[in-house]
Short mmCIF file of C-alpha atoms in Angstrom, two decimals:
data_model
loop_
_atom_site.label_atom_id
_atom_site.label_comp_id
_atom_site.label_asym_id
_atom_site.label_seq_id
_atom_site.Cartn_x
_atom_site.Cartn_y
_atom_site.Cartn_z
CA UNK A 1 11.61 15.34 7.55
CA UNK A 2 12.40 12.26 9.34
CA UNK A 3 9.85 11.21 12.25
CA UNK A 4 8.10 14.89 11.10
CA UNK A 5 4.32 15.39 12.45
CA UNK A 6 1.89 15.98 9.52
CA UNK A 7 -0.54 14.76 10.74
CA UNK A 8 -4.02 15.90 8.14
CA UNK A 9 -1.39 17.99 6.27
CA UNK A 10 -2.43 19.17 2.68
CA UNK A 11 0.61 17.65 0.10
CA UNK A 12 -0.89 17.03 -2.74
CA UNK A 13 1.17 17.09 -5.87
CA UNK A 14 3.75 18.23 -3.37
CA UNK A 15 7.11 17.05 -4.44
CA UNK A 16 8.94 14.98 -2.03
CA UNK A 17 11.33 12.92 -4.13
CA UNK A 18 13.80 11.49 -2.07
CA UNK A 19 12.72 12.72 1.20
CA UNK A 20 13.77 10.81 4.17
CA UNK A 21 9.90 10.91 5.66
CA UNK A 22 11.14 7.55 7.90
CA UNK A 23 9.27 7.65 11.63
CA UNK A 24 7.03 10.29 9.88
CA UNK A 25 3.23 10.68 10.97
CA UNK A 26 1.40 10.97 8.11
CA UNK A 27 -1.95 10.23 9.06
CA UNK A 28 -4.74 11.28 7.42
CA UNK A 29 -2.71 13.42 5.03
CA UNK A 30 -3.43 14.28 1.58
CA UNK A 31 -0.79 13.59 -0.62
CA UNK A 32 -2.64 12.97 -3.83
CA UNK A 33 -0.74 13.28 -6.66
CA UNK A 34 2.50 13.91 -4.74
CA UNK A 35 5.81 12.69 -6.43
CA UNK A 36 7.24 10.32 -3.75
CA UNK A 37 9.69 8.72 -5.74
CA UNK A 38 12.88 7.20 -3.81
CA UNK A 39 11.50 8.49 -0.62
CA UNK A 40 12.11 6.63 2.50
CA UNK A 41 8.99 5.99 4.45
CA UNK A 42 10.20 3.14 7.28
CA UNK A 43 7.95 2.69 10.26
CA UNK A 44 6.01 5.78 8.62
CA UNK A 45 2.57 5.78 10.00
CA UNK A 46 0.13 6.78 7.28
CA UNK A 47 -2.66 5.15 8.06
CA UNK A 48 -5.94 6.89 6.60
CA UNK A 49 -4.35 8.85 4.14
CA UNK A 50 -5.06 10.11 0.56
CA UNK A 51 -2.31 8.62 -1.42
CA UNK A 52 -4.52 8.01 -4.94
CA UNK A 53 -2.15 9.00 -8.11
CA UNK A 54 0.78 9.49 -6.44
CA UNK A 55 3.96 8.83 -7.22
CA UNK A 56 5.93 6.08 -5.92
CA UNK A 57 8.27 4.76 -7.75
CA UNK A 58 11.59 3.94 -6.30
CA UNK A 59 9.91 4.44 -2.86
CA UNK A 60 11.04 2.14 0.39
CA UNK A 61 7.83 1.21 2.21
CA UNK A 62 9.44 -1.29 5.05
CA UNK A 63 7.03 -1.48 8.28
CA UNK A 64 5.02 1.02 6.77
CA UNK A 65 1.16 1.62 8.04
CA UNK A 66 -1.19 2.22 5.50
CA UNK A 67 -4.23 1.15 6.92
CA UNK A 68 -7.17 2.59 5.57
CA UNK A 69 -4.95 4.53 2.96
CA UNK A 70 -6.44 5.51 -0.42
CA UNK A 71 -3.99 4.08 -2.97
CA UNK A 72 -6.23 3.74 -5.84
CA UNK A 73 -4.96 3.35 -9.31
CA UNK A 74 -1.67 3.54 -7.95
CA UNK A 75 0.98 1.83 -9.34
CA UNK A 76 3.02 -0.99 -6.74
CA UNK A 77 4.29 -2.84 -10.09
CA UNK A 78 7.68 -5.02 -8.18
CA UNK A 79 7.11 -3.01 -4.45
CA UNK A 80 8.29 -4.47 -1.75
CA UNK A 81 5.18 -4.48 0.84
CA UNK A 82 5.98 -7.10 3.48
CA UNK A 83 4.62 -6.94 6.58
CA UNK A 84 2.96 -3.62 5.81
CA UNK A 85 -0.99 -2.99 7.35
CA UNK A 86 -3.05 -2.46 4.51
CA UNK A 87 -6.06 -3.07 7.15
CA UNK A 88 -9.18 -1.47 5.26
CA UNK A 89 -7.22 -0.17 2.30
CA UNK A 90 -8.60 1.11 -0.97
CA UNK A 91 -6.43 -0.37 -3.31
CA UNK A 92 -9.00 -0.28 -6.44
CA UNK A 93 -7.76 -0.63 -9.98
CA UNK A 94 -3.79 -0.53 -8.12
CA UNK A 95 -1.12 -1.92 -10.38
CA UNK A 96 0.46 -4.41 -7.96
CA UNK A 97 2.47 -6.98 -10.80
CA UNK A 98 5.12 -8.85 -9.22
CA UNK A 99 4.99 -6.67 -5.96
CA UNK A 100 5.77 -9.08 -2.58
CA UNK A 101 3.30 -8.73 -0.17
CA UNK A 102 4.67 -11.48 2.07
CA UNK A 103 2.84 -11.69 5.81
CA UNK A 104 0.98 -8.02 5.05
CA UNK A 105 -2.24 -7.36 6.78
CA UNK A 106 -5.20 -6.82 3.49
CA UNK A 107 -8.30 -7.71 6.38
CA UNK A 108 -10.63 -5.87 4.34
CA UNK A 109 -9.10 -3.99 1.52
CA UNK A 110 -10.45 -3.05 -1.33
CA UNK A 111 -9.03 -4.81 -4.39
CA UNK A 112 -11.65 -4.76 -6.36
CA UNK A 113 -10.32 -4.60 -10.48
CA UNK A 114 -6.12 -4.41 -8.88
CA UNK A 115 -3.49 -6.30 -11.26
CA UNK A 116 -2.27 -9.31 -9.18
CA UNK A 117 -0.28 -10.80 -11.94
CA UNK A 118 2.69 -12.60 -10.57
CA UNK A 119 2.52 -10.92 -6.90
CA UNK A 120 3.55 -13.04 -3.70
CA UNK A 121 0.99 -13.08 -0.84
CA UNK A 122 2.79 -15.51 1.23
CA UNK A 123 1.41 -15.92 4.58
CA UNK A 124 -1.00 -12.46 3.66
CA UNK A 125 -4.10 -12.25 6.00
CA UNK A 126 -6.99 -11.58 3.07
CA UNK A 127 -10.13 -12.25 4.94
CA UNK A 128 -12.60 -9.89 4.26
CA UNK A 129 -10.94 -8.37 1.53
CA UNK A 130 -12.81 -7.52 -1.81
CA UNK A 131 -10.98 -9.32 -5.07
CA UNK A 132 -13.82 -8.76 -7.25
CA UNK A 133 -12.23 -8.73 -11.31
CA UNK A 134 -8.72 -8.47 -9.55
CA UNK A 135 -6.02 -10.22 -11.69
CA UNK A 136 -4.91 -13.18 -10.15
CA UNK A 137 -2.88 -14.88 -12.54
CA UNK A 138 0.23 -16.52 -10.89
CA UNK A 139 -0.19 -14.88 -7.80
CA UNK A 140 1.31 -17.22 -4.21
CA UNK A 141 -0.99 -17.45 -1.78
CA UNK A 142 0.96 -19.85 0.09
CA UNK A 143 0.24 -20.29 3.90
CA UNK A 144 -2.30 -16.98 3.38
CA UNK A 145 -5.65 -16.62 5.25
CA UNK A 146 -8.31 -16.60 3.10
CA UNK A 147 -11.38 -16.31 4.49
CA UNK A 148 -14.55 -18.53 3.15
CA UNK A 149 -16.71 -15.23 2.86
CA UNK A 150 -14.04 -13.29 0.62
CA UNK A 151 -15.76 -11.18 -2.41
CA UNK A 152 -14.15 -12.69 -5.40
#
């Protein structure tokens, strides 16, 4: 399924585990609930899609865009997110413990009540992004851009 068109496609709860979905465009698809575990999803574009309750675990997301994605309540626990766009994202209530989010784009994302603990935002652009009753406990914001009008 590698650089694939799906563009709006319907997966949700679809099983993909282990698909090679690298290149892929994704945009705007549903994939709620899909299993996505150990799938490779390099320089996938994915930007405005429904990934809420889906399954990543295991899942390589190098280069990946997820702006304006829906990833609520889902669970980034130790992900490796650099240099991802998570421009406008929805990442509400998202487990993201220990995940590295080193020079990724959050302008605007939604963070609101997300699990922090531990994570490294090194050189992360935050500004306008919503932290309201996020978790921030131990998380490196080293070299990030905060803005002076972030929600927090």
């Amino acid at each position: 399924l590698g650089r694939a068109k799906l563009d709006e496609a319907n997966l949700s709860g679809a099983d993909l585990y282990g698909a090679n979905l690298s290149y892929a465009k994704l945009s705007g698809a549903n994939l709620r609930n899909a299993k996505l575990g150990r799938a490779k999803l390099d320089e996938a574009n994915l930007s405005g899609a429904n990934l809420s309750e889906a399954n990543l675990s295991d899942t390589k997301l190098i280069g990946v865009n997820l702006s304006n994605v829906n990833l609520s309540g889902v669970n980034l626990s130790g992900k490796i997110l650099s240099k991802v766009d998570l421009t406008g994202a929805n990442l509400t209530k998202a487990d993201l413990t220990g995940a590295k989010l080193v020079d990724t784009n959050l302008t605007g994302a939604d963070l609101n009540e997300a699990n922090l603990n531990g994570a490294n935002l090194t050189g992360a652009n935050l500004s306008g992004a919503n932290l309201s009753k996020a978790n921030l406990t131990g998380v490196n914001l080293r070299n990030s851009y905060i803005e002076e009008n972030l929600t927090a």
